[in-house]
PDB file of C-alpha atoms in Angstrom:
ATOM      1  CA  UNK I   1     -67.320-198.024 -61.619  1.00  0.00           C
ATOM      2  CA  UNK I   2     -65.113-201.047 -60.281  1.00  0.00           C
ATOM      3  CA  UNK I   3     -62.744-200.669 -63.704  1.00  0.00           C
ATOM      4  CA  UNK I   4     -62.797-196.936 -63.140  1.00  0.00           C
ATOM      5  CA  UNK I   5     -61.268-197.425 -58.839  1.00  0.00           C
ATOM      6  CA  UNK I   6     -58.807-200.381 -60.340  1.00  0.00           C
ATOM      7  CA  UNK I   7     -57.157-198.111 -63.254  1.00  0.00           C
ATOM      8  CA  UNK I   8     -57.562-195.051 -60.697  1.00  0.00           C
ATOM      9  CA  UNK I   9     -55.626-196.516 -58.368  1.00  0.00           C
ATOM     10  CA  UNK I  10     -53.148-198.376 -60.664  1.00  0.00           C
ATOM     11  CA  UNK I  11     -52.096-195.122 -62.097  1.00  0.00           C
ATOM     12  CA  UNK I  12     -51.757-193.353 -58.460  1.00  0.00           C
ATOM     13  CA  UNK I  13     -49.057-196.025 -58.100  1.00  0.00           C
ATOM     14  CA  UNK I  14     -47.853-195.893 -61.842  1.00  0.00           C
ATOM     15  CA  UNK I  15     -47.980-191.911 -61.639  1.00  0.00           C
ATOM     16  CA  UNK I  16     -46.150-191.599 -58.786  1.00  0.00           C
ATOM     17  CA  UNK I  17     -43.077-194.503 -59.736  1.00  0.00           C
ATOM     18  CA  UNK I  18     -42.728-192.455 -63.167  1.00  0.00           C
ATOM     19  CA  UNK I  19     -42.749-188.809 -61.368  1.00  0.00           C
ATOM     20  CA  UNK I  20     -40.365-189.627 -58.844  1.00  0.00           C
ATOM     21  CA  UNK I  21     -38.022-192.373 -60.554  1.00  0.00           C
ATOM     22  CA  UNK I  22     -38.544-192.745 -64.328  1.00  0.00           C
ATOM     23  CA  UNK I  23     -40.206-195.958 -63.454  1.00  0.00           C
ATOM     24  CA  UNK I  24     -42.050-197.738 -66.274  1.00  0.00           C
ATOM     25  CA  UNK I  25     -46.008-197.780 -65.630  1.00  0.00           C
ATOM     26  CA  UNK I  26     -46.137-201.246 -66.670  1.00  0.00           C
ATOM     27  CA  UNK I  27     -44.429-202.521 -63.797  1.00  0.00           C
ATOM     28  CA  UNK I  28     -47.588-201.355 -62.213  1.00  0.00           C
ATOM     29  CA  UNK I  29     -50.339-201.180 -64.560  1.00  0.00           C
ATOM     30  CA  UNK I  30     -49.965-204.571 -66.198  1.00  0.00           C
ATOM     31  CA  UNK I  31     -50.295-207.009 -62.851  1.00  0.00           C
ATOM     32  CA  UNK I  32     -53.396-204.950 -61.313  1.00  0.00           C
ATOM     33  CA  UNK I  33     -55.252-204.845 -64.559  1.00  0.00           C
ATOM     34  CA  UNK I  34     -54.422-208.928 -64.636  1.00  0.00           C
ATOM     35  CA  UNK I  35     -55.421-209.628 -61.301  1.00  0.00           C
ATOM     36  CA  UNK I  36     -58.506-207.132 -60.439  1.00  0.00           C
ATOM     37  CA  UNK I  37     -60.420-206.892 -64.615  1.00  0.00           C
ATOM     38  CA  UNK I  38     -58.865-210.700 -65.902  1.00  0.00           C
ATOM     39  CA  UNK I  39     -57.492-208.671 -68.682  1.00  0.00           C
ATOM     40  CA  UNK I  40     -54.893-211.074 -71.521  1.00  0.00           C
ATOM     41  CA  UNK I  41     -51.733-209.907 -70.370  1.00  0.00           C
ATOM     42  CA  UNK I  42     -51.132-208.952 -73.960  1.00  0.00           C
ATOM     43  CA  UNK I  43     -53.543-205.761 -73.559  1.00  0.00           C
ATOM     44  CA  UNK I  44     -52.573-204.931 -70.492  1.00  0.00           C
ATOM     45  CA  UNK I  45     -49.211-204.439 -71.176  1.00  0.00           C
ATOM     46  CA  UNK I  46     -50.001-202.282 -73.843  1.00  0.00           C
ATOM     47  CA  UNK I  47     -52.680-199.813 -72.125  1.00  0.00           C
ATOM     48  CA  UNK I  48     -49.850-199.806 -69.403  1.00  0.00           C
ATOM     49  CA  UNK I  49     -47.052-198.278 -71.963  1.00  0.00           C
ATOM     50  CA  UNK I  50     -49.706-196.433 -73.551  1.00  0.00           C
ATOM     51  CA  UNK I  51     -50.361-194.959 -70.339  1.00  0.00           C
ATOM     52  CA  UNK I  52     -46.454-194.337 -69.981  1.00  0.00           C
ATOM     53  CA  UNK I  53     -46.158-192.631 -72.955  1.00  0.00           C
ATOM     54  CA  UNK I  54     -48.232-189.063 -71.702  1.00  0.00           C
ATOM     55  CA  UNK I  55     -47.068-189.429 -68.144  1.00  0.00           C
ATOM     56  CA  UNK I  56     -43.729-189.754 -69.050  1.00  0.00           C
ATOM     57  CA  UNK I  57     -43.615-186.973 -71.567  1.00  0.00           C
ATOM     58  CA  UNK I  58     -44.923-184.360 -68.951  1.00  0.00           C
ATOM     59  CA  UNK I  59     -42.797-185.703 -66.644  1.00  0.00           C
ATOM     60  CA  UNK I  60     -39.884-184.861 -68.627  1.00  0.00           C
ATOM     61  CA  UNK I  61     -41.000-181.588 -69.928  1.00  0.00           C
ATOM     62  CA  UNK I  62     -41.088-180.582 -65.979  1.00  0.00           C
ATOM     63  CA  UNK I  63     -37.842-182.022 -64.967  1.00  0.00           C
ATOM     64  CA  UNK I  64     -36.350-180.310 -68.771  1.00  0.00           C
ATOM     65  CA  UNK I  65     -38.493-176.775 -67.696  1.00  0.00           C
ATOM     66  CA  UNK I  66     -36.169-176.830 -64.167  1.00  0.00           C
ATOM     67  CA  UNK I  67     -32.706-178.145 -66.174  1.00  0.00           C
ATOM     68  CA  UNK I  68     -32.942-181.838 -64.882  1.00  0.00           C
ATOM     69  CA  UNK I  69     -32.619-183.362 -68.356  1.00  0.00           C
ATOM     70  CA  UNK I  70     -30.023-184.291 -70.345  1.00  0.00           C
ATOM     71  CA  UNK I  71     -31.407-184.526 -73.888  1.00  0.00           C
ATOM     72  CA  UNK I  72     -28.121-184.971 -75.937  1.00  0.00           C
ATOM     73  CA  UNK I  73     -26.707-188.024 -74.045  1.00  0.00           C
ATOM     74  CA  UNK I  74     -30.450-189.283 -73.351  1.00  0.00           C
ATOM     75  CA  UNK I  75     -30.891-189.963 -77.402  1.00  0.00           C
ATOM     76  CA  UNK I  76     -28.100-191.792 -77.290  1.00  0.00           C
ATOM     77  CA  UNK I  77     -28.884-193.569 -74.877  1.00  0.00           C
ATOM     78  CA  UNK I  78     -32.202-193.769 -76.246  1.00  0.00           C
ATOM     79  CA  UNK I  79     -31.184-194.978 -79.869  1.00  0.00           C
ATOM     80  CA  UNK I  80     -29.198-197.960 -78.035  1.00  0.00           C
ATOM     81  CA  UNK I  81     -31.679-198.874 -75.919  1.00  0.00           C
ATOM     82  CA  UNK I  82     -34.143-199.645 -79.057  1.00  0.00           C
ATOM     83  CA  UNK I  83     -32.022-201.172 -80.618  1.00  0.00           C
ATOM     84  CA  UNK I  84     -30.379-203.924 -78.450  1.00  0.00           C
ATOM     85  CA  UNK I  85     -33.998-204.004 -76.788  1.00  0.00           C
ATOM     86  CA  UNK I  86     -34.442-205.730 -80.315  1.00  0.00           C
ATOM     87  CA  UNK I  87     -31.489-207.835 -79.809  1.00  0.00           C
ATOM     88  CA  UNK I  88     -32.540-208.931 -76.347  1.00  0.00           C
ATOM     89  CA  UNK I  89     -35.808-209.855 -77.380  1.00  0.00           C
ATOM     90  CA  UNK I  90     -34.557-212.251 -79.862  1.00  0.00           C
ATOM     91  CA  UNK I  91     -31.441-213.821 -77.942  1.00  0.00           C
ATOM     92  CA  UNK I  92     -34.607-214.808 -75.155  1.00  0.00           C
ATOM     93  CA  UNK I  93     -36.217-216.641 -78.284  1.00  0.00           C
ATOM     94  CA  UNK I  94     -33.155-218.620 -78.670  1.00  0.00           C
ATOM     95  CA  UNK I  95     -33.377-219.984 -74.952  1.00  0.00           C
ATOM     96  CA  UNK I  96     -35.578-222.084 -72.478  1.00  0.00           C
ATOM     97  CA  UNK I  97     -38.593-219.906 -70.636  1.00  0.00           C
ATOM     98  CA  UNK I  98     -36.776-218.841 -67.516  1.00  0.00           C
ATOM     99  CA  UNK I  99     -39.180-217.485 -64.408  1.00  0.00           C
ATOM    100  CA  UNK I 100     -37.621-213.782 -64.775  1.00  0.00           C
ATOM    101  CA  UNK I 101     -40.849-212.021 -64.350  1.00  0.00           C
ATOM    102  CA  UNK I 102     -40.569-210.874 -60.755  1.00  0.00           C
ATOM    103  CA  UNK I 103     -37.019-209.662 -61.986  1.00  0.00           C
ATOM    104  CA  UNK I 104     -38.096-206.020 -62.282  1.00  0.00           C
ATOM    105  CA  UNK I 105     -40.767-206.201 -59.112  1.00  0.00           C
ATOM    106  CA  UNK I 106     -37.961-207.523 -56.940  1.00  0.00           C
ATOM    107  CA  UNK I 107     -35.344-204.347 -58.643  1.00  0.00           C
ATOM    108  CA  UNK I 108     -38.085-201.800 -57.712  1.00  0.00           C
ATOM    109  CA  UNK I 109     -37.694-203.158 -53.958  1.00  0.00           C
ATOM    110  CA  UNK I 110     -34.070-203.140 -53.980  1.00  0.00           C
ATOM    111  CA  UNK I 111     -33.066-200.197 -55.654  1.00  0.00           C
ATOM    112  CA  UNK I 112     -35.546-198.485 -53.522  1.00  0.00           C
ATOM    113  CA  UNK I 113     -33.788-199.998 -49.903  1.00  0.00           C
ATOM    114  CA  UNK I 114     -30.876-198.746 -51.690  1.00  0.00           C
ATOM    115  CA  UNK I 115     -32.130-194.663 -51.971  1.00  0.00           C
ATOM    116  CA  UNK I 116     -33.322-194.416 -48.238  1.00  0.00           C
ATOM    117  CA  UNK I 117     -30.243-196.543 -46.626  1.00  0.00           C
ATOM    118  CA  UNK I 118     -27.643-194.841 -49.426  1.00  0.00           C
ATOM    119  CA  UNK I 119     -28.944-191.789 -51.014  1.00  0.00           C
ATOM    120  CA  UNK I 120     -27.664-190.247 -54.331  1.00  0.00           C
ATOM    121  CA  UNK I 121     -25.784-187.137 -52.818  1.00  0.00           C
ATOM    122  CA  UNK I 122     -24.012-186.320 -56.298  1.00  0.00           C
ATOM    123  CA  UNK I 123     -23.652-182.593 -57.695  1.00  0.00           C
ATOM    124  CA  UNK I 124     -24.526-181.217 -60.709  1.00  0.00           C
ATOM    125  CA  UNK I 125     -20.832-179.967 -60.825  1.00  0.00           C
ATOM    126  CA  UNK I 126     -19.069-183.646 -60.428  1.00  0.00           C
ATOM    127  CA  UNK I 127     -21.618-184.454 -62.791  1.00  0.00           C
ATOM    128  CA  UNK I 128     -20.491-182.125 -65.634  1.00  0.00           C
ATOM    129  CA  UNK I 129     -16.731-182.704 -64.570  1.00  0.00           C
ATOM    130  CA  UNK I 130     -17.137-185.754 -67.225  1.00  0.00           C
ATOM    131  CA  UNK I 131     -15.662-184.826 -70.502  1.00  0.00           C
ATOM    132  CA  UNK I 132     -18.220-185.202 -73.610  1.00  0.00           C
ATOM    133  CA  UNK I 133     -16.232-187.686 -74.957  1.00  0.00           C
ATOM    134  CA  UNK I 134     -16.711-190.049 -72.016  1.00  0.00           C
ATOM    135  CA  UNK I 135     -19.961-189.231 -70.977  1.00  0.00           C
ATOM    136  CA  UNK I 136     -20.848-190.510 -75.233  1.00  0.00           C
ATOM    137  CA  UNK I 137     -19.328-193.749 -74.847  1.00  0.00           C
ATOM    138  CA  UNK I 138     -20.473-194.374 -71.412  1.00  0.00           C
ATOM    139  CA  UNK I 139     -23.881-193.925 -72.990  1.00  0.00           C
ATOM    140  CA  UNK I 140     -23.845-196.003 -76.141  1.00  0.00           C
ATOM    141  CA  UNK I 141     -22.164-198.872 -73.423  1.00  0.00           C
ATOM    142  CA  UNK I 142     -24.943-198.467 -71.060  1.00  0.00           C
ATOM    143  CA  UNK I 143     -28.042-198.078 -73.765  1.00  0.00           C
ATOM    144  CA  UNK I 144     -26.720-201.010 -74.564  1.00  0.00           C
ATOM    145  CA  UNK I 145     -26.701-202.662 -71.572  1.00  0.00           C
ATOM    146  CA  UNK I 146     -30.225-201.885 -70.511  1.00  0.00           C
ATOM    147  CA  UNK I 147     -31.434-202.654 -73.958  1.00  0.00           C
ATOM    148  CA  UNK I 148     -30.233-205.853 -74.180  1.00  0.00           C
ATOM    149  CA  UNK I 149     -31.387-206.505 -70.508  1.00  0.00           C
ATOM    150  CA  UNK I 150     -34.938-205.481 -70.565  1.00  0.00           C
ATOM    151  CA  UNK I 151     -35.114-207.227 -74.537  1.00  0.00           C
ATOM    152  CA  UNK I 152     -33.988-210.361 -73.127  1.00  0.00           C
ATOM    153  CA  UNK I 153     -36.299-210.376 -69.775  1.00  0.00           C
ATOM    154  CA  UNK I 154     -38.627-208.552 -71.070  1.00  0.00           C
ATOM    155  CA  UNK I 155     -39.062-205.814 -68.268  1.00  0.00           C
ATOM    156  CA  UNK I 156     -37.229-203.624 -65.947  1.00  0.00           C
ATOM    157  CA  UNK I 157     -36.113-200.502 -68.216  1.00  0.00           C
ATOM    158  CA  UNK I 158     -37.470-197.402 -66.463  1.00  0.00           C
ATOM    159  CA  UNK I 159     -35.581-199.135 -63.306  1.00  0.00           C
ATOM    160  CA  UNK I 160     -32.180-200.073 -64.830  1.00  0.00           C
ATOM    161  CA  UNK I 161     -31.598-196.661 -66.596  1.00  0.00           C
ATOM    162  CA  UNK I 162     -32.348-195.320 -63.043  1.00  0.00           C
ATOM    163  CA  UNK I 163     -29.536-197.404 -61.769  1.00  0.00           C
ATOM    164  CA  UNK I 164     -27.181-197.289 -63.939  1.00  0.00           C
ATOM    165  CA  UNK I 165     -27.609-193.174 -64.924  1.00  0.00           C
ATOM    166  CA  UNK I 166     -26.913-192.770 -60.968  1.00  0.00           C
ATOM    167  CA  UNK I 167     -24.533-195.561 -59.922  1.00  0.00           C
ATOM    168  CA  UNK I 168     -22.714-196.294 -63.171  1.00  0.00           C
ATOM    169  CA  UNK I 169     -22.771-192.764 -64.587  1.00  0.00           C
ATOM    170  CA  UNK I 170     -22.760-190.381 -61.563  1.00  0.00           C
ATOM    171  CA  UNK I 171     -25.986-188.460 -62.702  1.00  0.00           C
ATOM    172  CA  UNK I 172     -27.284-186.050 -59.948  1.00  0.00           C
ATOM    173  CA  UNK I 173     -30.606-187.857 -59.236  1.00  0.00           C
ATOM    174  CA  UNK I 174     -32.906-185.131 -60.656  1.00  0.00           C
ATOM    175  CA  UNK I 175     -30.979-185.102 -63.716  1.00  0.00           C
ATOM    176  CA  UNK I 176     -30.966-189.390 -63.631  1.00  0.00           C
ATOM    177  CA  UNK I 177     -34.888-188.904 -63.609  1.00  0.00           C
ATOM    178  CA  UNK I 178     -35.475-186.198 -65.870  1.00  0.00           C
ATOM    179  CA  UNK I 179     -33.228-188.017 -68.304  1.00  0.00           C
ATOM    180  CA  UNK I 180     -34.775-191.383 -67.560  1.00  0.00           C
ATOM    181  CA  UNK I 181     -38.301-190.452 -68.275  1.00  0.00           C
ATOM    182  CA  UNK I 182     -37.512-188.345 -71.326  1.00  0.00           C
ATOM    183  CA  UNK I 183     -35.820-191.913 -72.454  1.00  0.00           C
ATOM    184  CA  UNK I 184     -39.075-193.830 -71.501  1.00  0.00           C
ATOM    185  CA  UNK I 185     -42.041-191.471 -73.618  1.00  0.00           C
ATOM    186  CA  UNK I 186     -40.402-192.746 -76.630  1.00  0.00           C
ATOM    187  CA  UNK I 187     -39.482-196.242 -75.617  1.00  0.00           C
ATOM    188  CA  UNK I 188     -42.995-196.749 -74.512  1.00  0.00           C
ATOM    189  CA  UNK I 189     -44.634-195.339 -77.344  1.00  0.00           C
ATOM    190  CA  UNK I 190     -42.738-197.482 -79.829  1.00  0.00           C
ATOM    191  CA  UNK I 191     -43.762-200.972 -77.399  1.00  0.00           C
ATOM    192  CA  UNK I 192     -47.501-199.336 -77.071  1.00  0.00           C
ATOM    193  CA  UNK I 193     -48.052-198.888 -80.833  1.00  0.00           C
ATOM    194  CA  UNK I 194     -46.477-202.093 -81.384  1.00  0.00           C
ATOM    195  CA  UNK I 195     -48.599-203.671 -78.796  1.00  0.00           C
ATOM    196  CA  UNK I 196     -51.861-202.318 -80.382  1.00  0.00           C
ATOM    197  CA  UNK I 197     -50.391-203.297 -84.258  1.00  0.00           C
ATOM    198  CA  UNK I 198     -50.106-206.849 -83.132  1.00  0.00           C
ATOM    199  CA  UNK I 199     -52.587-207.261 -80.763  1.00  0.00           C
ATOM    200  CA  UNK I 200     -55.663-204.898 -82.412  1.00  0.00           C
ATOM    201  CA  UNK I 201     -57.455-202.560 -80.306  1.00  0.00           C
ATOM    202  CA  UNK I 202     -57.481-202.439 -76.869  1.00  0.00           C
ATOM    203  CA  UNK I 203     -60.820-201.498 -74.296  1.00  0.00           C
ATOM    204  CA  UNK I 204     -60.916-197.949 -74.253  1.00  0.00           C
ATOM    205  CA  UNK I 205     -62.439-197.014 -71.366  1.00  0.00           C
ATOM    206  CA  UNK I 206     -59.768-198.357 -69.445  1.00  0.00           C
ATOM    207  CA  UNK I 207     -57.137-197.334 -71.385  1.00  0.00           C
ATOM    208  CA  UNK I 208     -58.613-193.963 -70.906  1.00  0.00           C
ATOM    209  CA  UNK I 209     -58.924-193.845 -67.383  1.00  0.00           C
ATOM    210  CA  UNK I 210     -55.166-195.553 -66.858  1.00  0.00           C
ATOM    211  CA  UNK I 211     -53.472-192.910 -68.688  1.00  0.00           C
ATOM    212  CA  UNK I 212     -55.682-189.937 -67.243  1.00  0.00           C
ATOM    213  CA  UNK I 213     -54.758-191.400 -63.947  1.00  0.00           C
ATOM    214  CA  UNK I 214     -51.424-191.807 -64.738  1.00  0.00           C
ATOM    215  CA  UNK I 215     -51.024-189.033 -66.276  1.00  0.00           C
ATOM    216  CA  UNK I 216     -52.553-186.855 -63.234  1.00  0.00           C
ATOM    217  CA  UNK I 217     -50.061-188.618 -60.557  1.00  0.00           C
ATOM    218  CA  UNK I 218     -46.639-188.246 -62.780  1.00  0.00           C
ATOM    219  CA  UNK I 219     -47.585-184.395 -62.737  1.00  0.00           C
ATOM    220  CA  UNK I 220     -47.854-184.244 -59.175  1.00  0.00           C
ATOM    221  CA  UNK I 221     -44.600-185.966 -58.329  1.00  0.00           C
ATOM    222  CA  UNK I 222     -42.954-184.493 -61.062  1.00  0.00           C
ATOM    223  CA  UNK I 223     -43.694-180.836 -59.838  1.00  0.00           C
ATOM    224  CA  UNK I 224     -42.909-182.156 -55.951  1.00  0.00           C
ATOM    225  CA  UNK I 225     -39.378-183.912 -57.271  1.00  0.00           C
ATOM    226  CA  UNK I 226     -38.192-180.970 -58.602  1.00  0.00           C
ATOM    227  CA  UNK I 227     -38.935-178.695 -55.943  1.00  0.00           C
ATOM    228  CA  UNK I 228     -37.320-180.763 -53.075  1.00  0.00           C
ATOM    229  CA  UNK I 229     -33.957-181.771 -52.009  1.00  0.00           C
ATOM    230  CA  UNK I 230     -31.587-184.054 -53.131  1.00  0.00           C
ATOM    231  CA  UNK I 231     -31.894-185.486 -49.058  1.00  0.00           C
ATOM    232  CA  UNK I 232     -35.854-185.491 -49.511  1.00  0.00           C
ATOM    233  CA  UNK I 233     -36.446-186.601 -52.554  1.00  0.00           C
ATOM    234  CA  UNK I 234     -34.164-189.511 -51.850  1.00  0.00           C
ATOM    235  CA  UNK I 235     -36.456-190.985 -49.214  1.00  0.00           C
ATOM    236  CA  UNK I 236     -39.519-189.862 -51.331  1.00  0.00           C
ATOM    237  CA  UNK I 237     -38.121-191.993 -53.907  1.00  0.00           C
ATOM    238  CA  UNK I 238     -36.709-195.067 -52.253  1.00  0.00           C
ATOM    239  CA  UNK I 239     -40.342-194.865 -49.822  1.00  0.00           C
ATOM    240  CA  UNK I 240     -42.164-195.051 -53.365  1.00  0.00           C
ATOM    241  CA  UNK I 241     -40.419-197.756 -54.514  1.00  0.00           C
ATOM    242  CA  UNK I 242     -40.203-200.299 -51.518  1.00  0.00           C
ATOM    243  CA  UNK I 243     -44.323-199.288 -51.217  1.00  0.00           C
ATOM    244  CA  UNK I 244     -44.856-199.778 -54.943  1.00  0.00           C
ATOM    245  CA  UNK I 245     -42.329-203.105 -54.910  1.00  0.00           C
ATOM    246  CA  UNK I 246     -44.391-204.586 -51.672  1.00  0.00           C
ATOM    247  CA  UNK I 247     -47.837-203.650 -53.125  1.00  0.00           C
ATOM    248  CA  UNK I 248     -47.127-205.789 -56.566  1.00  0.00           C
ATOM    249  CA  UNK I 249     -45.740-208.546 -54.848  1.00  0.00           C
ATOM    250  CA  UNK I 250     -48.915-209.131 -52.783  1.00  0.00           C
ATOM    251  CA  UNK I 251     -51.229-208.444 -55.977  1.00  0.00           C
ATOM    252  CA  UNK I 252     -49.072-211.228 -57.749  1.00  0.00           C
ATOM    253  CA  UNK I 253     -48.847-213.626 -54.976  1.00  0.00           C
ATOM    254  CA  UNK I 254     -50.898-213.096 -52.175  1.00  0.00           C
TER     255      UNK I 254
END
């Protein structure tokens, strides 16, 4: 029963970061499972992007179902992402252990301050005022951008495509998300199955309950993100973030 509350409410906070802003679930999933079941972080991580996989695939299908998904330019994306991930990953073999772990905990509070004080306000018509051309390269440059970041630190991907797909890019934030979480079912599923390959089989029952939580959650804030406003689901975003970014910190530190 305790495992069931902890992965219950682990994926009410995973759910909700992934519905509303394409956040990875292992930003949440991985510390609570840690602290609350003394689970190797090794597992963890990988029942939390196992857990990402589903949530963020329905996620995705809802924002794609109300055209807030931008599938060609998200594979690129995509395909740069994996592989400068790769890259990343072994540039941070090549240097001294840096304390970088809080790096995406202390993003999620940040870029969510950032939605509430200075909300995304951009149209889908400035959006698709970028010609193909541009919007490609920009694409490829940023894939690879994020890839190498989150290879090298080792976290923060679901956040940094956020930012950079509305800041760098000029998505319309539904559109940022959509694309975003579309990005992260297959990005996940590649770390999950890798996780599990290296790391043999994880405990079921909570790998069960995390993603059928997770799952459940993403659903819901999918189906409420697309249905609001771009002034509403600003706050609702940034409010989920600076809650989910506080909430981590005090299960890491406190």
């Amino acid at each position: 029963m305790y495992s069931f509350i902890i992965c219950f409410i682990a994926g009410i906070g995973a759910g909700l970061g992934t519905g509303f802003a394409g956040m990875s679930a292992a930003a949440v999933i991985s510390p609570m499972l840690i602290t609350f079941l003394h689970m190797e972080a090794y597992e963890a991580v990988g029942i939390a992007l196992a857990s990402d996989v589903l949530a963020s695939a329905v996620s995705a299908y809802t924002y794609g179902k109300n055209k807030n998904l931008d599938i060609k330019n998200g594979l690129v994306m995509m395909l740069a992402v994996l592989c400068f991930t790769l890259v990343g990953s072994y540039a941070s073999s090549l240097v001294p252990n840096t304390t970088m772990g809080s790096f995406s905990v202390f993003m999620t509070l940040l870029l969510g301050v950032k939605f509430i004080v200075k909300p995304v306000m951009t149209t889908k018509e400035a959006m698709t005022s970028v010609t193909p051309k541009k919007r490609f390269v920009q694409s490829v440059v940023c894939g690879v951008l994020i890839g190498f970041i989150c290879g090298f630190i080792g976290a923060g991907g679901g956040m940094m495509m956020l930012l950079i797909l509305t800041s760098v890019l000029g998505y319309e934030l539904k559109t940022a998300v959509g694309t975003s979480v579309f990005i992260m079912a297959f990005t996940a599923f590649t770390g999950a199955a890798s996780h599990f390959a290296i790391g043999g089989a994880p405990d079921w029952k909570v790998l069960l309950f995390c993603v059928l939580s997770t799952l459940l959650w993403a659903r819901v804030a999918a189906r409420f993100a697309n249905k609001a406003s771009a002034a509403t689901l600003n706050r609702a975003t940034g409010a989920v973030l600076v809650i989910l970014g506080a909430a981590i910190l005090s299960v890491r530190y406190l």
